[in-house]
C-alpha cells in the first residue's frame, strides 16, 4: 500500500476500537470517588432500561464503525492501485514522448519534396497515366514505374517510410497522454473517496466509544446504587 493511502487510512483497524473502549471503560470505573446513596427500586428500573437502551445504541454504532473501518481500508487499497496505474501511465507517456523525439531528431519530420519540374499539375498527371499505361503494355518495369512516380510526386521512399514512423509515434504519444489523463482522474477520485471514508470511520469510531462510555457509566451507577 502506498504511503499516501496509509496516511488516508489513518490507522483504523479494529484494535483502535478496542483501545478506545478500554480507555473509556477505565474512566467510568474510576469515577470521582463519591459514594451515592442506595437507589430506589423505581430509579433502578429506570436506569436499567436506560442502560439497556444505551447498550443497544452502542452496539449499533459499533457495527456502523466496523463497516466504516472496512470501507476506509478498501478505499485506501483502491487509492494505492489508482496511484500505481497513474504512475505506470505517466512512465508510458514519457517513453512514447522520448521515442517520438528521438525519431524526429533522426531526420526531417515530414518528407521533403524534390524540386518539381516546371510543368503544370495536369501535365504531371498525364505523365503518370502514360507511365501506368506503358507498364501495362510491358514497356516499363515495376522499378522504372516507381522511379517515374517518385519524380512526379517528389517522394523519396526512405523519407516516406520515416514519415510513416513519425505518424505512428505521434499517435502512440497522443494515446499514452490520454491514458495518463484518465489514470490521473481515477487517482483523484480514489483519493477523495478514501478521504471521505477515513473521516467517516474516525467519526463513527469516536461515536461508538462515546456510546459505550455512556452505557457503562449508567451500569456503574446501578452497581454503586446497590451497595
PDB file of C-alpha atoms in Angstrom:
ATOM      1  CA  UNK A   1       0.000   0.000   0.000  1.00  0.00           C
ATOM      2  CA  UNK A   2       1.314   3.467  -0.865  1.00  0.00           C
ATOM      3  CA  UNK A   3       2.344   5.949   1.804  1.00  0.00           C
ATOM      4  CA  UNK A   4      -0.467   8.321   0.878  1.00  0.00           C
ATOM      5  CA  UNK A   5      -3.013   5.534   1.193  1.00  0.00           C
ATOM      6  CA  UNK A   6      -1.649   4.689   4.637  1.00  0.00           C
ATOM      7  CA  UNK A   7      -1.933   8.327   5.662  1.00  0.00           C
ATOM      8  CA  UNK A   8      -5.527   8.490   4.492  1.00  0.00           C
ATOM      9  CA  UNK A   9      -6.392   5.266   6.245  1.00  0.00           C
ATOM     10  CA  UNK A  10      -5.096   6.851   9.424  1.00  0.00           C
ATOM     11  CA  UNK A  11      -4.563   3.634  11.376  1.00  0.00           C
ATOM     12  CA  UNK A  12      -8.131   2.409  11.736  1.00  0.00           C
ATOM     13  CA  UNK A  13      -8.046  -1.360  12.309  1.00  0.00           C
ATOM     14  CA  UNK A  14     -10.379  -2.868  14.885  1.00  0.00           C
ATOM     15  CA  UNK A  15      -7.708  -2.519  17.560  1.00  0.00           C
ATOM     16  CA  UNK A  16      -8.434   1.211  17.588  1.00  0.00           C
ATOM     17  CA  UNK A  17     -11.961   0.476  18.698  1.00  0.00           C
ATOM     18  CA  UNK A  18     -10.755  -1.883  21.362  1.00  0.00           C
ATOM     19  CA  UNK A  19      -8.239   0.603  22.750  1.00  0.00           C
ATOM     20  CA  UNK A  20     -10.839   3.374  22.776  1.00  0.00           C
ATOM     21  CA  UNK A  21     -13.338   1.231  24.631  1.00  0.00           C
ATOM     22  CA  UNK A  22     -10.824   0.046  27.206  1.00  0.00           C
ATOM     23  CA  UNK A  23      -9.742   3.579  27.970  1.00  0.00           C
ATOM     24  CA  UNK A  24     -13.258   4.857  28.325  1.00  0.00           C
ATOM     25  CA  UNK A  25     -14.366   1.952  30.451  1.00  0.00           C
ATOM     26  CA  UNK A  26     -11.427   2.532  32.756  1.00  0.00           C
ATOM     27  CA  UNK A  27     -12.515   6.140  33.192  1.00  0.00           C
ATOM     28  CA  UNK A  28     -16.028   5.088  34.103  1.00  0.00           C
ATOM     29  CA  UNK A  29     -14.769   2.554  36.616  1.00  0.00           C
ATOM     30  CA  UNK A  30     -12.570   5.105  38.413  1.00  0.00           C
ATOM     31  CA  UNK A  31     -15.409   7.581  38.961  1.00  0.00           C
ATOM     32  CA  UNK A  32     -14.935  10.628  41.164  1.00  0.00           C
ATOM     33  CA  UNK A  33     -14.569   8.828  44.493  1.00  0.00           C
ATOM     34  CA  UNK A  34     -18.062   9.658  45.726  1.00  0.00           C
ATOM     35  CA  UNK A  35     -20.452   7.016  47.075  1.00  0.00           C
ATOM     36  CA  UNK A  36     -24.064   7.859  46.196  1.00  0.00           C
ATOM     37  CA  UNK A  37     -26.915   6.590  48.331  1.00  0.00           C
ATOM     38  CA  UNK A  38     -28.851   3.460  47.563  1.00  0.00           C
ATOM     39  CA  UNK A  39     -31.213   3.771  44.609  1.00  0.00           C
ATOM     40  CA  UNK A  40     -34.889   3.171  44.930  1.00  0.00           C
ATOM     41  CA  UNK A  41     -36.495   0.314  43.020  1.00  0.00           C
ATOM     42  CA  UNK A  42     -38.084   2.792  40.597  1.00  0.00           C
ATOM     43  CA  UNK A  43     -34.757   4.516  39.973  1.00  0.00           C
ATOM     44  CA  UNK A  44     -33.003   1.194  39.412  1.00  0.00           C
ATOM     45  CA  UNK A  45     -35.712   0.142  36.947  1.00  0.00           C
ATOM     46  CA  UNK A  46     -35.386   3.429  35.074  1.00  0.00           C
ATOM     47  CA  UNK A  47     -31.605   3.234  34.976  1.00  0.00           C
ATOM     48  CA  UNK A  48     -31.705  -0.409  33.905  1.00  0.00           C
ATOM     49  CA  UNK A  49     -33.947   0.462  30.960  1.00  0.00           C
ATOM     50  CA  UNK A  50     -31.713   3.392  30.099  1.00  0.00           C
ATOM     51  CA  UNK A  51     -28.581   1.228  30.266  1.00  0.00           C
ATOM     52  CA  UNK A  52     -30.181  -1.385  28.006  1.00  0.00           C
ATOM     53  CA  UNK A  53     -31.158   1.266  25.514  1.00  0.00           C
ATOM     54  CA  UNK A  54     -27.680   2.785  25.567  1.00  0.00           C
ATOM     55  CA  UNK A  55     -26.074  -0.630  25.077  1.00  0.00           C
ATOM     56  CA  UNK A  56     -28.268  -1.245  22.028  1.00  0.00           C
ATOM     57  CA  UNK A  57     -27.279   2.134  20.621  1.00  0.00           C
ATOM     58  CA  UNK A  58     -23.610   1.397  21.332  1.00  0.00           C
ATOM     59  CA  UNK A  59     -23.872  -1.977  19.578  1.00  0.00           C
ATOM     60  CA  UNK A  60     -25.497  -0.387  16.510  1.00  0.00           C
ATOM     61  CA  UNK A  61     -22.908   2.361  16.318  1.00  0.00           C
ATOM     62  CA  UNK A  62     -20.101  -0.149  16.825  1.00  0.00           C
ATOM     63  CA  UNK A  63     -21.350  -2.176  13.866  1.00  0.00           C
ATOM     64  CA  UNK A  64     -21.518   1.005  11.776  1.00  0.00           C
ATOM     65  CA  UNK A  65     -17.978   1.857  12.883  1.00  0.00           C
ATOM     66  CA  UNK A  66     -16.726  -1.582  11.859  1.00  0.00           C
ATOM     67  CA  UNK A  67     -18.333  -1.169   8.437  1.00  0.00           C
ATOM     68  CA  UNK A  68     -16.775   2.287   8.103  1.00  0.00           C
ATOM     69  CA  UNK A  69     -13.340   0.926   9.017  1.00  0.00           C
ATOM     70  CA  UNK A  70     -13.636  -1.780   6.351  1.00  0.00           C
ATOM     71  CA  UNK A  71     -14.721   0.851   3.839  1.00  0.00           C
ATOM     72  CA  UNK A  72     -11.745   3.018   4.754  1.00  0.00           C
ATOM     73  CA  UNK A  73      -9.383   0.076   4.284  1.00  0.00           C
ATOM     74  CA  UNK A  74     -10.981  -0.755   0.917  1.00  0.00           C
ATOM     75  CA  UNK A  75     -10.787   2.804  -0.396  1.00  0.00           C
ATOM     76  CA  UNK A  76      -7.176   3.089   0.775  1.00  0.00           C
ATOM     77  CA  UNK A  77      -6.327  -0.051  -1.212  1.00  0.00           C
ATOM     78  CA  UNK A  78      -8.166   1.355  -4.244  1.00  0.00           C
ATOM     79  CA  UNK A  79      -6.203   4.575  -3.917  1.00  0.00           C
ATOM     80  CA  UNK A  80      -2.916   2.656  -3.872  1.00  0.00           C
ATOM     81  CA  UNK A  81      -3.951   0.788  -7.037  1.00  0.00           C
ATOM     82  CA  UNK A  82      -5.012   4.045  -8.735  1.00  0.00           C
ATOM     83  CA  UNK A  83      -1.684   5.667  -7.867  1.00  0.00           C
ATOM     84  CA  UNK A  84       0.179   2.707  -9.350  1.00  0.00           C
ATOM     85  CA  UNK A  85      -1.917   2.890 -12.522  1.00  0.00           C
ATOM     86  CA  UNK A  86      -1.279   6.622 -12.796  1.00  0.00           C
ATOM     87  CA  UNK A  87       2.480   6.198 -12.340  1.00  0.00           C
ATOM     88  CA  UNK A  88       2.594   3.418 -14.941  1.00  0.00           C
ATOM     89  CA  UNK A  89       0.635   5.549 -17.421  1.00  0.00           C
ATOM     90  CA  UNK A  90       2.937   8.507 -16.795  1.00  0.00           C
ATOM     91  CA  UNK A  91       6.024   6.380 -17.486  1.00  0.00           C
ATOM     92  CA  UNK A  92       4.434   5.079 -20.701  1.00  0.00           C
ATOM     93  CA  UNK A  93       3.746   8.672 -21.734  1.00  0.00           C
ATOM     94  CA  UNK A  94       7.363   9.650 -21.058  1.00  0.00           C
ATOM     95  CA  UNK A  95       8.622   6.677 -23.081  1.00  0.00           C
ATOM     96  CA  UNK A  96       6.341   7.481 -26.023  1.00  0.00           C
ATOM     97  CA  UNK A  97       7.407  11.141 -25.993  1.00  0.00           C
ATOM     98  CA  UNK A  98      11.067  10.118 -25.879  1.00  0.00           C
ATOM     99  CA  UNK A  99      10.686   7.731 -28.824  1.00  0.00           C
ATOM    100  CA  UNK A 100       8.946  10.430 -30.848  1.00  0.00           C
ATOM    101  CA  UNK A 101      11.645  12.984 -30.050  1.00  0.00           C
ATOM    102  CA  UNK A 102      14.418  10.555 -30.991  1.00  0.00           C
ATOM    103  CA  UNK A 103      12.740   9.703 -34.289  1.00  0.00           C
ATOM    104  CA  UNK A 104      12.179  13.369 -35.081  1.00  0.00           C
ATOM    105  CA  UNK A 105      15.810  14.205 -34.392  1.00  0.00           C
ATOM    106  CA  UNK A 106      16.969  11.413 -36.709  1.00  0.00           C
ATOM    107  CA  UNK A 107      15.614  13.191 -39.762  1.00  0.00           C
ATOM    108  CA  UNK A 108      13.084  15.726 -41.020  1.00  0.00           C
ATOM    109  CA  UNK A 109       9.628  15.367 -39.556  1.00  0.00           C
ATOM    110  CA  UNK A 110       7.979  15.444 -42.972  1.00  0.00           C
ATOM    111  CA  UNK A 111       9.320  14.085 -46.251  1.00  0.00           C
ATOM    112  CA  UNK A 112      10.888  16.828 -48.240  1.00  0.00           C
ATOM    113  CA  UNK A 113       9.650  17.287 -51.744  1.00  0.00           C
ATOM    114  CA  UNK A 114      12.207  17.386 -54.510  1.00  0.00           C
ATOM    115  CA  UNK A 115      12.178  20.377 -56.866  1.00  0.00           C
ATOM    116  CA  UNK A 116       9.285  19.869 -59.232  1.00  0.00           C
ATOM    117  CA  UNK A 117       9.688  20.243 -62.968  1.00  0.00           C
ATOM    118  CA  UNK A 118       8.426  23.451 -64.486  1.00  0.00           C
ATOM    119  CA  UNK A 119       5.284  21.768 -65.825  1.00  0.00           C
ATOM    120  CA  UNK A 120       1.658  22.017 -64.822  1.00  0.00           C
ATOM    121  CA  UNK A 121      -0.097  19.623 -62.497  1.00  0.00           C
ATOM    122  CA  UNK A 122      -2.198  18.409 -65.399  1.00  0.00           C
ATOM    123  CA  UNK A 123       0.947  17.565 -67.335  1.00  0.00           C
ATOM    124  CA  UNK A 124       2.346  15.652 -64.361  1.00  0.00           C
ATOM    125  CA  UNK A 125      -0.882  13.653 -64.075  1.00  0.00           C
ATOM    126  CA  UNK A 126      -0.686  12.909 -67.788  1.00  0.00           C
ATOM    127  CA  UNK A 127       2.887  11.666 -67.368  1.00  0.00           C
ATOM    128  CA  UNK A 128       1.774   9.409 -64.510  1.00  0.00           C
ATOM    129  CA  UNK A 129      -1.086   7.977 -66.596  1.00  0.00           C
ATOM    130  CA  UNK A 130       1.227   7.404 -69.534  1.00  0.00           C
ATOM    131  CA  UNK A 131       3.718   5.611 -67.270  1.00  0.00           C
ATOM    132  CA  UNK A 132       0.986   3.309 -65.944  1.00  0.00           C
ATOM    133  CA  UNK A 133      -0.173   2.560 -69.470  1.00  0.00           C
ATOM    134  CA  UNK A 134       3.397   1.782 -70.531  1.00  0.00           C
ATOM    135  CA  UNK A 135       3.759  -0.537 -67.528  1.00  0.00           C
ATOM    136  CA  UNK A 136       0.587  -2.388 -68.502  1.00  0.00           C
ATOM    137  CA  UNK A 137       1.895  -2.818 -72.051  1.00  0.00           C
ATOM    138  CA  UNK A 138       5.152  -4.157 -70.688  1.00  0.00           C
ATOM    139  CA  UNK A 139       7.230  -1.234 -71.899  1.00  0.00           C
ATOM    140  CA  UNK A 140       8.220  -0.329 -68.306  1.00  0.00           C
ATOM    141  CA  UNK A 141       9.285  -2.490 -65.401  1.00  0.00           C
ATOM    142  CA  UNK A 142       7.887  -2.004 -61.879  1.00  0.00           C
ATOM    143  CA  UNK A 143      11.150  -0.399 -60.800  1.00  0.00           C
ATOM    144  CA  UNK A 144      11.002   2.030 -63.735  1.00  0.00           C
ATOM    145  CA  UNK A 145       7.369   2.855 -62.948  1.00  0.00           C
ATOM    146  CA  UNK A 146       8.242   3.590 -59.336  1.00  0.00           C
ATOM    147  CA  UNK A 147      11.099   5.818 -60.461  1.00  0.00           C
ATOM    148  CA  UNK A 148       8.679   7.802 -62.602  1.00  0.00           C
ATOM    149  CA  UNK A 149       6.246   8.145 -59.711  1.00  0.00           C
ATOM    150  CA  UNK A 150       8.992   9.333 -57.404  1.00  0.00           C
ATOM    151  CA  UNK A 151       9.973  12.012 -59.887  1.00  0.00           C
ATOM    152  CA  UNK A 152       6.399  13.072 -60.456  1.00  0.00           C
ATOM    153  CA  UNK A 153       5.282  13.014 -56.824  1.00  0.00           C
ATOM    154  CA  UNK A 154       8.564  14.251 -55.363  1.00  0.00           C
ATOM    155  CA  UNK A 155       8.680  11.465 -52.738  1.00  0.00           C
ATOM    156  CA  UNK A 156      11.679   9.504 -51.665  1.00  0.00           C
ATOM    157  CA  UNK A 157      10.905   6.027 -50.276  1.00  0.00           C
ATOM    158  CA  UNK A 158      13.204   6.427 -47.294  1.00  0.00           C
ATOM    159  CA  UNK A 159      11.632   9.738 -46.382  1.00  0.00           C
ATOM    160  CA  UNK A 160       8.198   8.294 -46.878  1.00  0.00           C
ATOM    161  CA  UNK A 161       8.966   5.409 -44.508  1.00  0.00           C
ATOM    162  CA  UNK A 162      10.232   7.885 -41.932  1.00  0.00           C
ATOM    163  CA  UNK A 163       7.036   9.884 -42.252  1.00  0.00           C
ATOM    164  CA  UNK A 164       5.004   6.759 -41.561  1.00  0.00           C
ATOM    165  CA  UNK A 165       7.090   6.007 -38.476  1.00  0.00           C
ATOM    166  CA  UNK A 166       6.658   9.540 -37.188  1.00  0.00           C
ATOM    167  CA  UNK A 167       2.905   9.396 -37.748  1.00  0.00           C
ATOM    168  CA  UNK A 168       2.699   6.160 -35.783  1.00  0.00           C
ATOM    169  CA  UNK A 169       4.815   7.536 -32.927  1.00  0.00           C
ATOM    170  CA  UNK A 170       2.708  10.695 -32.759  1.00  0.00           C
ATOM    171  CA  UNK A 171      -0.423   8.569 -32.459  1.00  0.00           C
ATOM    172  CA  UNK A 172       1.187   6.435 -29.733  1.00  0.00           C
ATOM    173  CA  UNK A 173       2.282   9.539 -27.834  1.00  0.00           C
ATOM    174  CA  UNK A 174      -1.213  11.044 -28.019  1.00  0.00           C
ATOM    175  CA  UNK A 175      -2.786   7.798 -26.806  1.00  0.00           C
ATOM    176  CA  UNK A 176      -0.295   7.483 -23.944  1.00  0.00           C
ATOM    177  CA  UNK A 177      -1.064  11.034 -22.877  1.00  0.00           C
ATOM    178  CA  UNK A 178      -4.806  10.310 -22.993  1.00  0.00           C
ATOM    179  CA  UNK A 179      -4.405   7.177 -20.869  1.00  0.00           C
ATOM    180  CA  UNK A 180      -2.375   9.131 -18.338  1.00  0.00           C
ATOM    181  CA  UNK A 181      -5.096  11.769 -18.044  1.00  0.00           C
ATOM    182  CA  UNK A 182      -7.668   9.028 -17.467  1.00  0.00           C
ATOM    183  CA  UNK A 183      -5.499   7.355 -14.814  1.00  0.00           C
ATOM    184  CA  UNK A 184      -4.824  10.681 -13.095  1.00  0.00           C
ATOM    185  CA  UNK A 185      -8.555  11.403 -12.985  1.00  0.00           C
ATOM    186  CA  UNK A 186      -9.224   7.994 -11.422  1.00  0.00           C
ATOM    187  CA  UNK A 187      -6.494   8.601  -8.851  1.00  0.00           C
ATOM    188  CA  UNK A 188      -8.039  11.926  -7.834  1.00  0.00           C
ATOM    189  CA  UNK A 189     -11.469  10.321  -7.469  1.00  0.00           C
ATOM    190  CA  UNK A 190      -9.992   7.467  -5.406  1.00  0.00           C
ATOM    191  CA  UNK A 191      -8.201   9.967  -3.160  1.00  0.00           C
ATOM    192  CA  UNK A 192     -11.432  11.868  -2.499  1.00  0.00           C
ATOM    193  CA  UNK A 193     -13.300   8.634  -1.720  1.00  0.00           C
ATOM    194  CA  UNK A 194     -10.533   7.488   0.624  1.00  0.00           C
ATOM    195  CA  UNK A 195     -10.580  10.797   2.484  1.00  0.00           C
ATOM    196  CA  UNK A 196     -14.371  10.671   2.926  1.00  0.00           C
ATOM    197  CA  UNK A 197     -14.167   7.081   4.180  1.00  0.00           C
ATOM    198  CA  UNK A 198     -11.347   7.950   6.583  1.00  0.00           C
ATOM    199  CA  UNK A 199     -13.254  10.860   8.121  1.00  0.00           C
ATOM    200  CA  UNK A 200     -16.416   8.762   8.408  1.00  0.00           C
ATOM    201  CA  UNK A 201     -14.595   5.888  10.084  1.00  0.00           C
ATOM    202  CA  UNK A 202     -12.916   8.193  12.593  1.00  0.00           C
ATOM    203  CA  UNK A 203     -16.212   9.895  13.431  1.00  0.00           C
ATOM    204  CA  UNK A 204     -18.095   6.622  13.876  1.00  0.00           C
ATOM    205  CA  UNK A 205     -15.280   5.150  15.949  1.00  0.00           C
ATOM    206  CA  UNK A 206     -15.479   8.108  18.320  1.00  0.00           C
ATOM    207  CA  UNK A 207     -19.269   7.899  18.386  1.00  0.00           C
ATOM    208  CA  UNK A 208     -19.125   4.192  19.237  1.00  0.00           C
ATOM    209  CA  UNK A 209     -16.653   4.876  22.046  1.00  0.00           C
ATOM    210  CA  UNK A 210     -18.858   7.646  23.440  1.00  0.00           C
ATOM    211  CA  UNK A 211     -21.946   5.418  23.328  1.00  0.00           C
ATOM    212  CA  UNK A 212     -20.088   2.608  25.093  1.00  0.00           C
ATOM    213  CA  UNK A 213     -18.900   5.038  27.767  1.00  0.00           C
ATOM    214  CA  UNK A 214     -22.414   6.328  28.409  1.00  0.00           C
ATOM    215  CA  UNK A 215     -23.809   2.799  28.704  1.00  0.00           C
ATOM    216  CA  UNK A 216     -21.015   1.766  31.067  1.00  0.00           C
ATOM    217  CA  UNK A 217     -21.488   4.911  33.158  1.00  0.00           C
ATOM    218  CA  UNK A 218     -25.141   4.009  33.778  1.00  0.00           C
ATOM    219  CA  UNK A 219     -24.183   0.419  34.642  1.00  0.00           C
ATOM    220  CA  UNK A 220     -21.603   1.744  37.128  1.00  0.00           C
ATOM    221  CA  UNK A 221     -24.215   3.977  38.708  1.00  0.00           C
ATOM    222  CA  UNK A 222     -26.530   0.990  39.091  1.00  0.00           C
ATOM    223  CA  UNK A 223     -23.831  -1.103  40.771  1.00  0.00           C
ATOM    224  CA  UNK A 224     -22.966   1.632  43.211  1.00  0.00           C
ATOM    225  CA  UNK A 225     -26.623   2.212  43.983  1.00  0.00           C
ATOM    226  CA  UNK A 226     -26.989  -1.391  45.148  1.00  0.00           C
ATOM    227  CA  UNK A 227     -24.237  -1.073  47.785  1.00  0.00           C
TER     228      UNK A 227
END
